[in-house]
Every structure is written in structure tokens, then in C-alpha cells.
């Protein structure tokens, strides 16, 4: 009997030692520090962190669906594109960012040149995303398409008077054009496309003539230009179509009324097509969850996500098999899009800024 008691006592002791040992190395289920997601090991934490220059309300329904499909928790930090890039730069290896989501190929190109992004390979992305709207080296991927078109006052301009971006430089538009300042990347990318298609000399002459045709100094955002057209300060302007979509679907009656007083014209339909740009994403160089980051970008490129993603902001999906909203359809769809690689927009950005300065496009 005493032998049995002694054996149990000894066993208890060794069990206690084993327990203490397991707790110390952190491998005993239930004793290791569990985080709020219920994981026991940080490496297995299923999360992905997005630094997003897109408004979070546009992303929420999509991200919810992604979380539900994959069990990967999505955290989103919103900000302006430049600020987010600076933040990733400043945080360096310690950054929490896994995905940089931003607008304009010019911005994505800058992020790649500043070494903020990671080169990835995804067969899925290479199939889902047309080649002309992703980085040639796999650093960033286009997720929606926007078109920068001519918007005009239908009371003072007939669509027959309109044709191409080049035609906006014609004398007949003297004192009739409003534009946004050249500091904005949308116009920089448009000029970059003209540099790629026409060469530097012709692109510069174009910018110079547009400045001559202005009815006032460049100021405000795209909606300021559209408002100026409606108020008769000018007859035509350059703007991204989704801003009109925002007006058409606005809760404000004034904006819905404004929307009725301006028309969309897709330029260059008889040659290369209207200028397009993208919103897109890349995996951050020092991402701690690169696999989850790739999964998220793949999801955003999928058929299911594309319909929601593009329509949330009245943009165009990256493939034409995806339905567009009635608002987007009302401007004419499909239209002929410029097939120029978005890579060229980034590459010629520097030159475009130089030309704008030279011709005094403020
Ligand atoms: Fe915009």
C-alpha cells in the first residue's frame, strides 16, 4: 500500500514539473497567451492590414465578405495616398501594413520606385487582371478602371464639336476650358499618356495650348471643374466619370440637379480610345502576412468582388464580363479604352510634371 502511495506521490511531482515546463515553453494548450482572435501563436494569426487611400465605406462590404470566406481578419487604416506612403517609409521593417491600396497608376509606380512594395507572383492575378493594368514586374495590380473624359455643357456645346483630347488644344476653345491644377496626379497621368502616344514635343505643345484656352486659373478638384461648367464659367472640362456618378446618386438635391446639367464625352473613340487609369494594390515590402495579402488582392480581382468594388464608386470593372451599374451604363458602355500600359503613366510622370511647369499650367 505504502509503495502505491509513494508511487502516486512521485508521479504527481513529475506531472507538476511537466506542467510547469510546458507552461514555460508556451506549448500547453490553454495556458499559452491567447490573443483576441483566439490564436495561440502570432505566426498563425489570421489577419491582413490594409493602408488604404480609398474611403473605407467603399471597401467595407467587400472586406466583410472576404473575412467570411477566408476567416482572415481585415484591419484598415485610411488616409491620403502620399501620407500612407510616407508612413510605410517611416515605419520601415516595423510597419504593420500588408497591403497598400491606392488610386492612380502614378501613385503605385512611385510606391514601387521608393521600394515600398514586394514583388509577388500569383498565377490567379496574372489571369484575372489584364496585362496593361498591372506592373510588369509584379509589384502592383489594377483593381478598378476609371476614365478621365471630357465633360461639357450641353446648352453651349454640341457633342459634334467634340472629338479628341488633342482637339481641346484647338483655337475654337479659347477661353472656354476649365482644368484642375497640374499638381494633381490625374492630369499628370493624362499628360503622361499623351507623351507616350504623341511624343514629348507634341505633348508639350498640347499643354501649352490648353493653358491658352483656359477661362480661368486652374483651381479646385474635379467637382469644382464640373460645377464651373454648370455655372457657365467654362464650356468643357476634364474629369473622372465617377464624380458624376456620385452626383447622380447623391442624397443632396442640388447635386442631383447639377448632374442633369452636364454631359459625358468619351474622347478618341475613333483612334486609341479614352484615357483610363486604375485604382490598385500591392503587397507591402515588409508585410508580416504576405500570403494573406495576396489572398486579399486575388479576392478583390475576382468576379464576385469586382461587381461590388467597381460599382461602389461608379468605376469600371477590370474585365468586361462584369456588370456595370445603370448609372455607369447611362454614359455609354462599353466604350473604347486606351490600351496603353499603366506602367507608361508612371514612367512618364516625371516628364509630365516638367512640361506642366514649363508651360505654366498652375
Ligand atoms: Fe478621385
Short mmCIF file of C-alpha atoms and ligand atoms in Angstrom, two decimals:
data_model
loop_
_atom_site.label_atom_id
_atom_site.label_comp_id
_atom_site.label_asym_id
_atom_site.label_seq_id
_atom_site.Cartn_x
_atom_site.Cartn_y
_atom_site.Cartn_z
CA UNK A 1 0.00 0.00 0.00
CA UNK A 2 2.74 2.39 1.08
CA UNK A 3 4.53 1.59 -2.21
CA UNK A 4 1.41 2.57 -4.18
CA UNK A 5 1.03 5.84 -2.22
CA UNK A 6 4.71 6.67 -2.75
CA UNK A 7 4.39 5.98 -6.50
CA UNK A 8 1.33 8.25 -6.82
CA UNK A 9 3.13 10.98 -4.86
CA UNK A 10 6.22 10.73 -7.09
CA UNK A 11 4.01 10.77 -10.22
CA UNK A 12 2.22 13.88 -9.02
CA UNK A 13 5.55 15.60 -8.55
CA UNK A 14 6.77 14.75 -12.05
CA UNK A 15 3.40 15.78 -13.51
CA UNK A 16 3.68 19.15 -11.78
CA UNK A 17 7.18 19.57 -13.19
CA UNK A 18 5.95 18.67 -16.66
CA UNK A 19 3.10 21.18 -16.35
CA UNK A 20 5.44 23.99 -15.24
CA UNK A 21 7.82 23.12 -18.09
CA UNK A 22 5.05 23.16 -20.70
CA UNK A 23 3.72 26.49 -19.49
CA UNK A 24 7.24 27.96 -19.62
CA UNK A 25 7.80 26.96 -23.24
CA UNK A 26 4.27 28.11 -24.02
CA UNK A 27 3.13 24.96 -25.76
CA UNK A 28 0.48 23.76 -23.39
CA UNK A 29 -2.90 24.38 -24.93
CA UNK A 30 -5.00 26.65 -22.79
CA UNK A 31 -2.06 28.05 -20.89
CA UNK A 32 -0.29 29.93 -23.67
CA UNK A 33 -1.28 33.58 -24.12
CA UNK A 34 -4.30 33.62 -26.35
CA UNK A 35 -4.89 36.84 -28.28
CA UNK A 36 -8.24 38.38 -29.06
CA UNK A 37 -8.59 36.25 -32.21
CA UNK A 38 -8.22 33.03 -30.24
CA UNK A 39 -4.86 32.06 -31.79
CA UNK A 40 -2.02 30.85 -29.65
CA UNK A 41 0.83 31.62 -31.93
CA UNK A 42 1.43 35.04 -33.51
CA UNK A 43 2.58 33.49 -36.80
CA UNK A 44 -0.77 31.78 -37.14
CA UNK A 45 -2.71 34.96 -36.53
CA UNK A 46 -5.06 35.15 -39.50
CA UNK A 47 -5.14 38.83 -40.32
CA UNK A 48 -4.27 41.30 -43.01
CA UNK A 49 -3.70 45.03 -42.59
CA UNK A 50 -4.56 47.45 -45.36
CA UNK A 51 -3.30 51.00 -45.68
CA UNK A 52 -6.00 52.40 -47.90
CA UNK A 53 -6.28 55.61 -49.87
CA UNK A 54 -9.81 54.50 -50.75
CA UNK A 55 -12.61 55.52 -48.45
CA UNK A 56 -13.35 52.70 -46.02
CA UNK A 57 -17.12 52.82 -46.65
CA UNK A 58 -16.38 51.78 -50.25
CA UNK A 59 -14.39 48.79 -49.04
CA UNK A 60 -16.45 47.58 -46.06
CA UNK A 61 -18.96 45.25 -47.79
CA UNK A 62 -16.14 43.60 -49.75
CA UNK A 63 -13.88 43.17 -46.78
CA UNK A 64 -16.72 41.67 -44.73
CA UNK A 65 -17.29 39.12 -47.50
CA UNK A 66 -13.55 38.33 -47.61
CA UNK A 67 -13.44 37.81 -43.83
CA UNK A 68 -16.41 35.49 -44.04
CA UNK A 69 -14.95 33.46 -46.93
CA UNK A 70 -11.46 33.08 -45.50
CA UNK A 71 -11.57 33.64 -41.76
CA UNK A 72 -8.83 36.24 -42.24
CA UNK A 73 -9.50 39.37 -40.20
CA UNK A 74 -9.07 42.61 -42.15
CA UNK A 75 -7.88 45.80 -40.46
CA UNK A 76 -8.00 49.01 -42.45
CA UNK A 77 -6.20 52.30 -41.95
CA UNK A 78 -7.42 55.05 -44.29
CA UNK A 79 -5.52 58.13 -45.39
CA UNK A 80 -4.31 60.14 -48.35
CA UNK A 81 -2.09 58.27 -50.77
CA UNK A 82 1.02 60.37 -50.15
CA UNK A 83 0.62 60.23 -46.36
CA UNK A 84 0.22 56.45 -46.36
CA UNK A 85 3.31 56.02 -48.49
CA UNK A 86 5.29 58.30 -46.19
CA UNK A 87 4.04 56.31 -43.22
CA UNK A 88 5.15 52.98 -44.72
CA UNK A 89 8.53 54.55 -45.47
CA UNK A 90 8.87 55.86 -41.92
CA UNK A 91 7.77 52.60 -40.29
CA UNK A 92 10.19 50.56 -42.38
CA UNK A 93 10.58 46.95 -41.20
CA UNK A 94 8.25 47.62 -38.28
CA UNK A 95 5.27 48.52 -40.41
CA UNK A 96 2.01 46.69 -39.82
CA UNK A 97 0.90 47.32 -43.38
CA UNK A 98 0.46 44.26 -45.56
CA UNK A 99 -1.40 45.81 -48.49
CA UNK A 100 -1.19 49.31 -49.94
CA UNK A 101 -4.44 50.15 -51.71
CA UNK A 102 -4.42 53.39 -53.64
CA UNK A 103 -5.59 55.20 -56.74
CA UNK A 104 -3.74 56.12 -59.91
CA UNK A 105 -1.00 54.11 -61.60
CA UNK A 106 1.29 57.11 -60.98
CA UNK A 107 1.00 56.58 -57.20
CA UNK A 108 1.56 52.83 -57.47
CA UNK A 109 4.58 53.45 -59.66
CA UNK A 110 6.01 55.86 -57.08
CA UNK A 111 5.45 53.30 -54.28
CA UNK A 112 7.34 50.71 -56.32
CA UNK A 113 10.21 53.12 -57.09
CA UNK A 114 10.51 54.01 -53.41
CA UNK A 115 10.95 50.32 -52.63
CA UNK A 116 7.79 50.15 -50.51
CA UNK A 117 6.29 47.15 -52.33
CA UNK A 118 7.10 43.48 -52.63
CA UNK A 119 7.30 41.61 -55.90
CA UNK A 120 4.77 38.82 -55.90
CA UNK A 121 3.85 36.03 -58.23
CA UNK A 122 0.23 34.94 -58.47
CA UNK A 123 -0.99 32.89 -61.40
CA UNK A 124 -4.54 33.88 -60.45
CA UNK A 125 -3.77 37.61 -60.62
CA UNK A 126 -1.96 37.20 -63.91
CA UNK A 127 -5.06 35.56 -65.36
CA UNK A 128 -7.67 37.83 -63.74
CA UNK A 129 -6.00 41.19 -64.37
CA UNK A 130 -5.34 42.39 -67.94
CA UNK A 131 -1.64 42.87 -68.59
CA UNK A 132 -1.89 46.59 -69.38
CA UNK A 133 -3.25 47.42 -65.92
CA UNK A 134 -0.68 45.65 -63.75
CA UNK A 135 3.00 46.22 -63.06
CA UNK A 136 5.30 44.39 -65.48
CA UNK A 137 7.39 43.08 -62.56
CA UNK A 138 4.52 42.03 -60.26
CA UNK A 139 4.70 44.86 -57.72
CA UNK A 140 1.16 46.26 -58.16
CA UNK A 141 -2.16 45.26 -59.66
CA UNK A 142 -5.08 47.27 -61.07
CA UNK A 143 -8.40 46.55 -59.36
CA UNK A 144 -10.75 49.06 -60.98
CA UNK A 145 -10.68 51.29 -64.03
CA UNK A 146 -11.58 54.97 -64.16
CA UNK A 147 -11.81 57.09 -67.26
CA UNK A 148 -10.85 60.74 -67.48
CA UNK A 149 -13.19 62.18 -70.05
CA UNK A 150 -14.41 65.48 -71.44
CA UNK A 151 -17.46 66.82 -69.61
CA UNK A 152 -19.41 69.57 -71.33
CA UNK A 153 -22.36 71.90 -71.01
CA UNK A 154 -24.98 70.52 -73.44
CA UNK A 155 -26.58 74.01 -73.71
CA UNK A 156 -23.45 75.59 -75.16
CA UNK A 157 -21.62 72.67 -76.74
CA UNK A 158 -22.82 70.03 -79.19
CA UNK A 159 -21.23 66.59 -78.96
CA UNK A 160 -20.42 67.07 -82.67
CA UNK A 161 -17.95 69.80 -81.63
CA UNK A 162 -16.02 67.28 -79.55
CA UNK A 163 -13.62 64.59 -80.72
CA UNK A 164 -10.25 64.07 -79.02
CA UNK A 165 -8.06 65.31 -76.16
CA UNK A 166 -5.84 66.76 -78.90
CA UNK A 167 -8.77 68.80 -80.25
CA UNK A 168 -9.11 70.59 -76.88
CA UNK A 169 -5.94 72.47 -77.87
CA UNK A 170 -7.71 73.99 -80.88
CA UNK A 171 -8.31 77.76 -81.03
CA UNK A 172 -12.08 77.24 -81.11
CA UNK A 173 -11.87 76.52 -77.35
CA UNK A 174 -10.14 79.81 -76.47
CA UNK A 175 -11.41 80.98 -73.07
CA UNK A 176 -13.79 78.02 -72.80
CA UNK A 177 -11.91 75.38 -70.79
CA UNK A 178 -11.63 74.83 -67.02
CA UNK A 179 -9.00 72.48 -65.62
CA UNK A 180 -7.68 71.27 -62.34
CA UNK A 181 -4.15 72.26 -61.28
CA UNK A 182 -1.17 70.32 -62.58
CA UNK A 183 -0.20 69.27 -59.06
CA UNK A 184 -2.94 66.65 -59.24
CA UNK A 185 -1.85 63.21 -60.38
CA UNK A 186 -4.95 62.67 -62.59
CA UNK A 187 -3.84 65.36 -65.03
CA UNK A 188 -0.22 64.25 -64.72
CA UNK A 189 -1.25 60.75 -65.81
CA UNK A 190 -3.33 62.10 -68.69
CA UNK A 191 -0.36 64.15 -69.93
CA UNK A 192 1.87 61.09 -69.41
CA UNK A 193 -0.42 59.18 -71.77
CA UNK A 194 -0.10 61.94 -74.36
CA UNK A 195 3.69 61.84 -74.00
CA UNK A 196 3.60 58.09 -74.66
CA UNK A 197 1.32 58.41 -77.70
CA UNK A 198 2.42 61.67 -79.31
CA UNK A 199 5.96 62.18 -78.05
CA UNK A 200 7.27 64.90 -75.72
CA UNK A 201 7.23 67.74 -78.23
CA UNK A 202 3.60 67.36 -79.25
CA UNK A 203 2.52 66.72 -75.65
CA UNK A 204 4.19 69.95 -74.59
CA UNK A 205 2.56 71.91 -77.42
CA UNK A 206 -0.80 70.43 -76.34
CA UNK A 207 -0.34 71.52 -72.71
CA UNK A 208 0.75 74.97 -73.84
CA UNK A 209 -2.38 75.39 -75.98
CA UNK A 210 -4.68 74.13 -73.24
CA UNK A 211 -3.27 76.83 -70.94
CA UNK A 212 -4.05 79.39 -73.67
CA UNK A 213 -7.63 78.09 -73.85
CA UNK A 214 -8.36 78.35 -70.12
CA UNK A 215 -11.22 80.55 -68.97
CA UNK A 216 -9.73 80.89 -65.50
CA UNK A 217 -6.71 79.77 -63.44
CA UNK A 218 -6.62 76.05 -62.58
CA UNK A 219 -8.16 75.55 -59.13
CA UNK A 220 -10.20 73.05 -57.13
CA UNK A 221 -10.89 69.36 -57.64
CA UNK A 222 -12.75 67.55 -60.41
CA UNK A 223 -16.14 68.51 -58.97
CA UNK A 224 -15.08 72.18 -58.90
CA UNK A 225 -14.42 71.97 -62.65
CA UNK A 226 -17.79 70.32 -63.28
CA UNK A 227 -19.53 72.99 -61.19
CA UNK A 228 -17.76 75.69 -63.20
CA UNK A 229 -19.13 74.17 -66.41
CA UNK A 230 -22.67 74.18 -64.99
CA UNK A 231 -22.33 77.77 -63.74
CA UNK A 232 -21.17 78.90 -67.18
CA UNK A 233 -17.58 79.75 -66.19
CA UNK A 234 -16.42 77.48 -68.99
CA UNK A 235 -17.93 75.10 -71.54
CA UNK A 236 -15.79 71.98 -71.22
CA UNK A 237 -13.52 70.32 -68.70
CA UNK A 238 -11.63 67.13 -67.91
CA UNK A 239 -13.00 64.96 -65.12
CA UNK A 240 -13.23 61.35 -63.99
CA UNK A 241 -16.66 59.89 -64.71
CA UNK A 242 -17.28 58.52 -61.19
CA UNK A 243 -17.62 62.07 -59.84
CA UNK A 244 -20.72 62.46 -61.98
CA UNK A 245 -21.89 59.09 -60.64
CA UNK A 246 -21.55 60.48 -57.13
CA UNK A 247 -23.71 63.45 -58.06
CA UNK A 248 -26.33 61.30 -59.78
CA UNK A 249 -26.68 59.09 -56.70
CA UNK A 250 -26.31 61.91 -54.17
CA UNK A 251 -28.69 62.49 -51.27
CA UNK A 252 -28.37 66.22 -51.94
CA UNK A 253 -30.91 67.59 -54.39
CA UNK A 254 -28.54 70.32 -55.65
CA UNK A 255 -26.03 67.67 -56.69
CA UNK A 256 -28.65 65.55 -58.42
CA UNK A 257 -29.77 68.71 -60.27
CA UNK A 258 -26.18 69.56 -61.20
CA UNK A 259 -25.79 66.08 -62.64
CA UNK A 260 -28.59 66.78 -65.13
CA UNK A 261 -26.80 69.83 -66.48
CA UNK A 262 -23.55 68.26 -67.62
CA UNK A 263 -22.75 65.57 -70.19
CA UNK A 264 -20.02 63.00 -70.66
CA UNK A 265 -18.00 62.64 -73.85
CA UNK A 266 -15.54 59.77 -74.33
CA UNK A 267 -12.70 61.22 -76.43
CA UNK A 268 -10.60 59.46 -79.08
CA UNK A 269 -13.20 56.80 -79.83
CA UNK A 270 -12.10 56.74 -83.49
CA UNK A 271 -8.49 56.08 -82.68
CA UNK A 272 -6.71 54.90 -79.50
CA UNK A 273 -9.63 55.24 -77.05
CA UNK A 274 -10.33 57.32 -73.94
CA UNK A 275 -7.64 57.72 -71.29
CA UNK A 276 -8.04 55.31 -68.42
CA UNK A 277 -6.38 54.94 -65.07
CA UNK A 278 -6.75 52.49 -62.21
CA UNK A 279 -7.14 52.01 -58.53
CA UNK A 280 -4.93 49.18 -57.43
CA UNK A 281 -2.93 47.43 -54.75
CA UNK A 282 0.43 45.94 -53.94
CA UNK A 283 1.86 43.86 -51.11
CA UNK A 284 3.98 45.99 -48.79
CA UNK A 285 7.69 45.09 -48.79
CA UNK A 286 7.86 44.37 -45.05
CA UNK A 287 4.44 42.71 -44.83
CA UNK A 288 4.16 40.21 -41.95
CA UNK A 289 1.24 38.44 -43.64
CA UNK A 290 2.18 38.34 -47.33
CA UNK A 291 0.16 35.20 -48.07
CA UNK A 292 -2.99 36.75 -46.64
CA UNK A 293 -2.20 39.96 -48.54
CA UNK A 294 -2.04 38.07 -51.84
CA UNK A 295 -5.30 36.26 -50.99
CA UNK A 296 -6.99 39.61 -50.40
CA UNK A 297 -5.81 41.11 -53.70
CA UNK A 298 -6.87 37.92 -55.51
CA UNK A 299 -10.29 38.22 -53.90
CA UNK A 300 -10.67 41.87 -54.96
CA UNK A 301 -9.89 40.83 -58.55
CA UNK A 302 -12.47 38.00 -58.53
CA UNK A 303 -15.83 38.19 -60.35
CA UNK A 304 -17.72 38.28 -57.06
CA UNK A 305 -15.76 41.24 -55.69
CA UNK A 306 -15.40 43.12 -58.96
CA UNK A 307 -19.08 43.85 -59.34
CA UNK A 308 -19.24 45.37 -55.87
CA UNK A 309 -15.83 47.02 -55.98
CA UNK A 310 -16.25 48.83 -59.27
CA UNK A 311 -19.87 49.80 -58.70
CA UNK A 312 -19.33 51.10 -55.17
CA UNK A 313 -17.57 54.13 -56.66
CA UNK A 314 -19.23 54.16 -60.11
CA UNK A 315 -16.00 52.95 -61.68
CA UNK A 316 -15.37 50.31 -64.33
CA UNK A 317 -14.57 46.67 -63.57
CA UNK A 318 -11.26 45.32 -64.83
CA UNK A 319 -12.96 42.79 -67.13
CA UNK A 320 -15.88 43.41 -69.45
CA UNK A 321 -17.76 40.26 -68.36
CA UNK A 322 -18.68 42.06 -65.13
CA UNK A 323 -21.95 44.02 -64.97
CA UNK A 324 -21.81 47.77 -64.53
CA UNK A 325 -24.41 49.86 -62.72
CA UNK A 326 -27.24 51.67 -64.55
CA UNK A 327 -25.60 54.99 -63.73
CA UNK A 328 -22.32 53.92 -65.35
CA UNK A 329 -24.21 52.44 -68.30
CA UNK A 330 -26.06 55.74 -68.87
CA UNK A 331 -22.84 57.43 -70.06
CA UNK A 332 -22.32 54.76 -72.73
CA UNK A 333 -20.85 51.33 -72.12
CA UNK A 334 -18.72 49.70 -73.29
CA UNK A 335 -16.59 52.48 -74.70
CA UNK A 336 -13.19 52.25 -76.36
CA UNK A 337 -10.45 52.41 -73.72
CA UNK A 338 -6.85 53.39 -74.36
CA UNK A 339 -4.82 50.16 -74.14
CA UNK A 340 -1.61 51.94 -73.15
CA UNK A 341 0.10 50.14 -70.27
CA UNK A 342 -0.44 51.78 -66.90
CA UNK A 343 3.32 51.33 -66.45
CA UNK A 344 3.84 54.11 -69.02
CA UNK A 345 1.79 56.53 -66.92
CA UNK A 346 4.26 56.09 -64.06
CA UNK A 347 7.33 56.16 -66.26
CA UNK A 348 6.35 59.44 -67.93
CA UNK A 349 5.07 61.10 -64.75
CA UNK A 350 8.30 62.98 -64.13
CA UNK A 351 8.37 64.32 -67.67
CA UNK A 352 4.70 65.35 -67.42
CA UNK A 353 5.36 67.40 -64.27
CA UNK A 354 8.29 69.06 -66.03
CA UNK A 355 6.13 70.03 -69.01
CA UNK A 356 3.36 71.42 -66.79
CA UNK A 357 5.91 73.65 -65.05
CA UNK A 358 7.41 74.74 -68.33
CA UNK A 359 4.08 75.78 -69.89
CA UNK A 360 2.94 77.37 -66.63
CA UNK A 361 -0.10 75.13 -66.09
CA UNK A 362 -0.56 76.07 -62.45
FE1 LIG B 1 -10.82 60.78 -57.45
#
